[in-house]
CSV table of C-alpha atoms in Angstrom, one decimal:
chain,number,residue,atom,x,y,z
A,1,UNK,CA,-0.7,-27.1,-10.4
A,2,UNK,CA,1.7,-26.9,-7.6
A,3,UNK,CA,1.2,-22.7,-6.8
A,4,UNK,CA,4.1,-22.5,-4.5
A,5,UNK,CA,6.1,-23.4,-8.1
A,6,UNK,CA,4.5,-19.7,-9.1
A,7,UNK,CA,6.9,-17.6,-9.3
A,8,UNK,CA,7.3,-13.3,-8.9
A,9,UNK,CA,9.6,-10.6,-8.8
A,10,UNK,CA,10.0,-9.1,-5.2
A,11,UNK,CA,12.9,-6.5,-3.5
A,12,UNK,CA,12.3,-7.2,-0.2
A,13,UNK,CA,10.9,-9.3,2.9
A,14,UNK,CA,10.4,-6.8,6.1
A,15,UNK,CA,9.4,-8.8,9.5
A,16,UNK,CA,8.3,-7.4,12.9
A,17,UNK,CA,6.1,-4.8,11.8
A,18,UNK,CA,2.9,-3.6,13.3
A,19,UNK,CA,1.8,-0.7,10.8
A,20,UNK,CA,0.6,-2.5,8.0
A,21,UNK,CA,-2.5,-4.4,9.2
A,22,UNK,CA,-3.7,-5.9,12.6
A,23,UNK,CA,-0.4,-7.8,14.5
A,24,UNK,CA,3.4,-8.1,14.0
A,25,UNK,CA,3.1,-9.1,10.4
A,26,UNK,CA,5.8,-9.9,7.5
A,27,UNK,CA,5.2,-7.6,4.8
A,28,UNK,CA,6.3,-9.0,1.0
A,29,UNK,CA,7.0,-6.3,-1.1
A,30,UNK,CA,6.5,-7.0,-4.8
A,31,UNK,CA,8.2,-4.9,-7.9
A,32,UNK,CA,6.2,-2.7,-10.0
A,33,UNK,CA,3.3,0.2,-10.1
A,34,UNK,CA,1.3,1.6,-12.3
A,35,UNK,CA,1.4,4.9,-10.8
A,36,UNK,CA,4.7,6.8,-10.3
A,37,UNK,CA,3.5,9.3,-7.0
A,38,UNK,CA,5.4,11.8,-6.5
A,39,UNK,CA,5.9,11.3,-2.4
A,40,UNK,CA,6.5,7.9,-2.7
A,41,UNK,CA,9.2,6.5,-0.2
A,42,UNK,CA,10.1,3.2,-1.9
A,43,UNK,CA,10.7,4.3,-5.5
A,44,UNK,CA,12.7,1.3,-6.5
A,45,UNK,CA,9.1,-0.6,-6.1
A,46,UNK,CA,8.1,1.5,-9.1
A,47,UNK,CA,9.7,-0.2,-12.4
A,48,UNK,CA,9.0,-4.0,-13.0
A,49,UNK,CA,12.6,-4.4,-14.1
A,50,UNK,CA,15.7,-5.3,-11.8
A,51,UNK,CA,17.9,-2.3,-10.7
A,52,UNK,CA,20.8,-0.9,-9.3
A,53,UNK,CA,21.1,1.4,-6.7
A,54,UNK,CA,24.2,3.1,-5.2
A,55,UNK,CA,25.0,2.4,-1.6
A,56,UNK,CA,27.8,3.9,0.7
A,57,UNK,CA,29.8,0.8,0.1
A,58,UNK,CA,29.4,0.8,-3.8
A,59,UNK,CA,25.9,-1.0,-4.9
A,60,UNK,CA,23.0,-3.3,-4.6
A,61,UNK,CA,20.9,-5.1,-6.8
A,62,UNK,CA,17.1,-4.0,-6.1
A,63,UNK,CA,14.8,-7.1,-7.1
A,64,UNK,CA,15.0,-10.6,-7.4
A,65,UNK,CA,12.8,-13.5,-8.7
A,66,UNK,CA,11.6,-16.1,-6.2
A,67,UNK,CA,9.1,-18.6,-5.9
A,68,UNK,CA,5.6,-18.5,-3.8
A,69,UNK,CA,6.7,-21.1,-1.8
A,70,UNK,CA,10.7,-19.8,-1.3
A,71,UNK,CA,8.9,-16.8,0.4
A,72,UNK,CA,6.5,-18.4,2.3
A,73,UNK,CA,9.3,-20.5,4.4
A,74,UNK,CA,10.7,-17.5,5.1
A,75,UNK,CA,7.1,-16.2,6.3
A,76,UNK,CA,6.4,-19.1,8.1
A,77,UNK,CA,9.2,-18.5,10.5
A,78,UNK,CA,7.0,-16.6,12.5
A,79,UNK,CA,4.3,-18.0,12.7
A,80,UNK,CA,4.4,-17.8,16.8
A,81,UNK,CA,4.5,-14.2,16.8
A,82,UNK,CA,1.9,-13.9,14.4
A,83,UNK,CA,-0.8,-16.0,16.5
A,84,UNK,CA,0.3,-14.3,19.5
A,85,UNK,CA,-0.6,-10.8,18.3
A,86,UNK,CA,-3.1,-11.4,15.6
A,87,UNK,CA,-0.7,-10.8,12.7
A,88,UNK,CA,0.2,-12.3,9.5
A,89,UNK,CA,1.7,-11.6,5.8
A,90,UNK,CA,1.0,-8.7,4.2
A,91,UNK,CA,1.6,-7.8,0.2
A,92,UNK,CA,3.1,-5.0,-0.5
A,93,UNK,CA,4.8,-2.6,-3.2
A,94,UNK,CA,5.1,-1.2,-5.6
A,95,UNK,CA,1.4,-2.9,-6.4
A,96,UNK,CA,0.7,-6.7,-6.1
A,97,UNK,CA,-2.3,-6.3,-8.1
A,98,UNK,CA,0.2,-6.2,-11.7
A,99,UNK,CA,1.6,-9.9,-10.3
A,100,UNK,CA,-1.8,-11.2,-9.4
A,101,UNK,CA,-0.8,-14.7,-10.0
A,102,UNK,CA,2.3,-14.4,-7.6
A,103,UNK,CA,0.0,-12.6,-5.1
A,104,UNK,CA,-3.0,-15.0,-5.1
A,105,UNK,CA,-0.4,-18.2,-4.9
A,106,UNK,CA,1.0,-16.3,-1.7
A,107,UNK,CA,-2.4,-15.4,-0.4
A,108,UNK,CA,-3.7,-18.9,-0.4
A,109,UNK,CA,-0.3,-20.4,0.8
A,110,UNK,CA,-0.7,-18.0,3.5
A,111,UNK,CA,-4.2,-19.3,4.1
A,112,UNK,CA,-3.9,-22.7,3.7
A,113,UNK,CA,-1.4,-22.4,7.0
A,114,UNK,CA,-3.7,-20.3,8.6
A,115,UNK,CA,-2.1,-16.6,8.5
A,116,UNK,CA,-4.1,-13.5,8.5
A,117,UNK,CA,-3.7,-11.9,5.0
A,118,UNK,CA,-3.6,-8.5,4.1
A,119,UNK,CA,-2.7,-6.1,0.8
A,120,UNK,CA,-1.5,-2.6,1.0
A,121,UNK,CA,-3.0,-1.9,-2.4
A,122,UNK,CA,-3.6,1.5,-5.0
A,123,UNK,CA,-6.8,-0.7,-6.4
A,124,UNK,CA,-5.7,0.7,-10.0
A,125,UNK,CA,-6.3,-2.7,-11.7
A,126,UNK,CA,-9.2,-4.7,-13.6
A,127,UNK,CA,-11.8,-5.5,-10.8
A,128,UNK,CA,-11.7,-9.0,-12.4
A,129,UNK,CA,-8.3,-8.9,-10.9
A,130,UNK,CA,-9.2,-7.9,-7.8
A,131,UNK,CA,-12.0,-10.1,-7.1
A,132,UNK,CA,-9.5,-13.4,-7.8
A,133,UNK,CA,-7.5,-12.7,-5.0
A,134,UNK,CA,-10.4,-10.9,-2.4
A,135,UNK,CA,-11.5,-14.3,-1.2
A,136,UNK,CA,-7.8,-14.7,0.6
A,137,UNK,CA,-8.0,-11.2,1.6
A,138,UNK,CA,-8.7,-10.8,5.2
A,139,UNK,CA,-7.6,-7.1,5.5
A,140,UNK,CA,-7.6,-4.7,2.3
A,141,UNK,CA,-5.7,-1.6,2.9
A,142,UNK,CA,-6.7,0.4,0.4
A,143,UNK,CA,-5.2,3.9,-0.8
A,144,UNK,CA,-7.3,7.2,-1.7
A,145,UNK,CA,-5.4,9.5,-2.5
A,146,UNK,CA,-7.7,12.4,-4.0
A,147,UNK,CA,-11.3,12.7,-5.5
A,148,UNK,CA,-9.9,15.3,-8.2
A,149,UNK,CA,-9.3,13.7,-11.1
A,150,UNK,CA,-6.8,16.3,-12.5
A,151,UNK,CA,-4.5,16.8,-9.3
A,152,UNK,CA,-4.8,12.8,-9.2
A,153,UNK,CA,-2.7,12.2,-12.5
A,154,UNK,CA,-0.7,15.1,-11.8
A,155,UNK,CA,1.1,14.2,-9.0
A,156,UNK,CA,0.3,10.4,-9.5
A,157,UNK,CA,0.8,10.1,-13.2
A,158,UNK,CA,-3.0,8.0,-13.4
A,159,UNK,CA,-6.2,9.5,-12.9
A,160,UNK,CA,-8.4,7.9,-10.3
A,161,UNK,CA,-11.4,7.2,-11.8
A,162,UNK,CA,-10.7,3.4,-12.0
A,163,UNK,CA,-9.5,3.7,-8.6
A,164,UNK,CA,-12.7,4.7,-7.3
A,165,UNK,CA,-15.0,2.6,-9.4
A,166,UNK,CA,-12.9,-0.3,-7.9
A,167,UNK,CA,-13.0,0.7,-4.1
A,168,UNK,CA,-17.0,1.1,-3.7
A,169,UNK,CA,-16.8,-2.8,-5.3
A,170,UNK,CA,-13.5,-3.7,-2.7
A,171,UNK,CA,-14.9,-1.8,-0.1
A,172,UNK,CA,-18.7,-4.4,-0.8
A,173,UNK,CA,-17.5,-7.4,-1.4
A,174,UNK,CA,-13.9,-7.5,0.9
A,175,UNK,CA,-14.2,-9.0,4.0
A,176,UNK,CA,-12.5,-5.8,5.8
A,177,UNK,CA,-11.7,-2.5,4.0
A,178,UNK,CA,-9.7,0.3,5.7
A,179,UNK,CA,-9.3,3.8,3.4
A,180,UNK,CA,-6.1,4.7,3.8
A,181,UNK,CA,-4.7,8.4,3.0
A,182,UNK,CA,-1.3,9.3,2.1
A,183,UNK,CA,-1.3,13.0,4.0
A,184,UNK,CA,0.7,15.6,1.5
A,185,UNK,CA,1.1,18.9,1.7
A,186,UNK,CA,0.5,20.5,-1.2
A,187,UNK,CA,-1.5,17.7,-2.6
A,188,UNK,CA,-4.6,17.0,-0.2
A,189,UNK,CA,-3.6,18.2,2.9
A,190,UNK,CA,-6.8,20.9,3.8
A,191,UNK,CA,-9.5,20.0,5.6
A,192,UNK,CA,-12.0,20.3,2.4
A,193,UNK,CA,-9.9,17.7,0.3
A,194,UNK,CA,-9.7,15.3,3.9
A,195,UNK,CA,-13.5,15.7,3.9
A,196,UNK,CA,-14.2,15.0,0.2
A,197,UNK,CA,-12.1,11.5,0.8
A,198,UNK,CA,-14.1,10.6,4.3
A,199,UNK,CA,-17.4,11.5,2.7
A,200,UNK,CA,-16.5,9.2,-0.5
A,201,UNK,CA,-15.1,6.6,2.4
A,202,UNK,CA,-18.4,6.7,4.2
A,203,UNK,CA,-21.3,7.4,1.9
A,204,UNK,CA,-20.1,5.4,-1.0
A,205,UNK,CA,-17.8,2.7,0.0
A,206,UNK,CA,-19.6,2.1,3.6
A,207,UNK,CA,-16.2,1.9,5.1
A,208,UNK,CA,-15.8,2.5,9.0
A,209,UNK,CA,-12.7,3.4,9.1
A,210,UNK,CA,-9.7,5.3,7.5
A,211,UNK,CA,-6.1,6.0,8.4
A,212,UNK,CA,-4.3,9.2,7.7
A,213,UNK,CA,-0.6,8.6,6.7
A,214,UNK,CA,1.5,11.5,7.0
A,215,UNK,CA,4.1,12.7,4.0
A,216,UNK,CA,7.5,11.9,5.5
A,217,UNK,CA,11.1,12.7,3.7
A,218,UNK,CA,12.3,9.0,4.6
A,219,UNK,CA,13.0,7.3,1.3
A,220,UNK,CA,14.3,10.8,-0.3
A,221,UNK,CA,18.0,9.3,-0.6
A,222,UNK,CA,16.6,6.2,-2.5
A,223,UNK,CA,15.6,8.6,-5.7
A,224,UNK,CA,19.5,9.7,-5.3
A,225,UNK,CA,20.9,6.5,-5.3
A,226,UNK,CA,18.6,5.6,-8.2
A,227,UNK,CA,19.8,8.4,-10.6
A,228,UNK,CA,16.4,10.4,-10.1
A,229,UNK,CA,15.1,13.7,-8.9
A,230,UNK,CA,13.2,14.0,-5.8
A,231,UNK,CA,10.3,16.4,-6.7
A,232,UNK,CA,8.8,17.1,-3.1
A,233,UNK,CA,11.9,19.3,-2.6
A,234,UNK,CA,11.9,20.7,0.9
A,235,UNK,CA,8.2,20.0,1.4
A,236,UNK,CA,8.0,19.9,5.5
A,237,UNK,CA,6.2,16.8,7.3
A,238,UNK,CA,2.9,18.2,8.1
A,239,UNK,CA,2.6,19.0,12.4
A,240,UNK,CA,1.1,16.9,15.1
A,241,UNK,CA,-1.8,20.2,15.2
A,242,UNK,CA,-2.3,20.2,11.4
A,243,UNK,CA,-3.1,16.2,11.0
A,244,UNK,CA,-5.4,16.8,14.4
A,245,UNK,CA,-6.8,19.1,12.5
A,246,UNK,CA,-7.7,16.8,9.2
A,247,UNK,CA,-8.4,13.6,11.8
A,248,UNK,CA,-11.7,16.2,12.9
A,249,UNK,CA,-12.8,16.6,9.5
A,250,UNK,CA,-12.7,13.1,8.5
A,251,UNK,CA,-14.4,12.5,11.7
A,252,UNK,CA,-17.5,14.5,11.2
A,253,UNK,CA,-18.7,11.8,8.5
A,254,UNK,CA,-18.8,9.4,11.3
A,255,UNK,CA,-15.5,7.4,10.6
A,256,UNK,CA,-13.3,5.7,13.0
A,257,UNK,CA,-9.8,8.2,12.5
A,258,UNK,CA,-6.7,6.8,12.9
A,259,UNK,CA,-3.5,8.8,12.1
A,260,UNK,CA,-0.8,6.6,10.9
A,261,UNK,CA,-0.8,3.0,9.8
């Protein structure tokens, strides 16, 4: 089978960034998520389906089909930068893990050319899933978002026990695994819920390393232009002090702290 004929549903191709995995990378952003987070900055990555969304100049269409291979070409393009800074491609969403025949044809075009890979991923899949793609995985940036079950599905719409069954196995059997924490106040913000996440991060998933992302207002408009409510309301981006303050706590289980991507 000719995998660059596989075909997905994506809503955008973002190049020259350096916050989601080692380098200047290309991220691919695939449609669809099985959780609906409340904070979440790209919401049109949420539903599967094709959409609409308002603009100042009238409308867009959010989502198209494409093949592996259409998106590697674009990819490929820069490929100079990429070997100059360590980068590559990274997959991102929404969640690649509910196209994981899209995502494993792009991973091993990617590798087959000899591009760093990595996934920004929720790990809310069947590990089966996960372990077909992890061997053209180079960097998995993995979210954990709370240990509570209960505050988990309420602000995420799943619970995460799933989640963390899955990470202790991504976090043994990936060739890199960074933890990475979406920072929200209201949500997981104190020191104690930090801590519960870095202990989890250390003891059980033997990571060495975990990033702390923190909440920011910038895809509030999208939810708007979609027709939807943004449910953070006013809820402020937390202060330089306050993350300092949650970067000590996750330190004191021995973890490499970084905040931001």
């Amino acid at each position: 089978m000719d995998i660059s004929k596989v075909r997905g549903r994506i809503f955008d191709i973002q190049k020259y960034s350096v916050h989601d995995g080692p380098g200047i990378r290309t991220i691919v952003f695939l449609k669809g998520c099985a959780l609906k987070c409340r904070w979440c900055c790209n919401p049109e990555s949420q539903n599967f389906e094709i959409q609409t969304m308002k603009t100042k100049d009238g409308s867009k269409t959010v989502g198209r089909d494409v093949s592996a291979g259409k998106v590697m070409e674009e990819v490929l393009k820069d490929q100079n930068y990429y070997r100059r800074s360590g980068g590559g491609m990274t997959l991102s969403g929404g969640e690649m893990l509910l196209q994981p025949d899209f995502s494993e044809a792009l991973l091993k075009l990617a590798k087959r050319s000899g591009i760093n890979t990595a996934v920004e991923s929720t790990g809310f899949a069947r590990y089966e899933t996960i372990a077909r793609l992890l061997p053209y995985i180079d960097v998995y940036l993995l979210d954990i978002k709370h240990m509570d079950a209960k505050k988990h599905k309420e602000f995420t719409t799943q619970d995460n026990a799933l989640i963390l069954e899955n990470a202790v196995k991504i976090a043994q059997n990936s060739k890199k695994c960074i933890v990475r924490v979406p920072t929200i106040p209201g949500f997981n913000d104190t020191k104690e819920e930090i801590a519960s996440i870095a202990r989890f991060a250390r003891e059980k998933m033997r990571v060495e390393e975990i990033n702390l992302l923190p909440y920011h207002r910038f895809g509030e408009d999208k939810y708007k232009n979609l027709g939807r409510n943004y449910l953070m309301g006013d809820v402020p981006t937390p202060t330089e002090k306050h993350m300092n303050m949650l970067k000590l706590a996750a330190e004191e289980y021995g973890l490499r702290v970084k905040i931001g991507g």
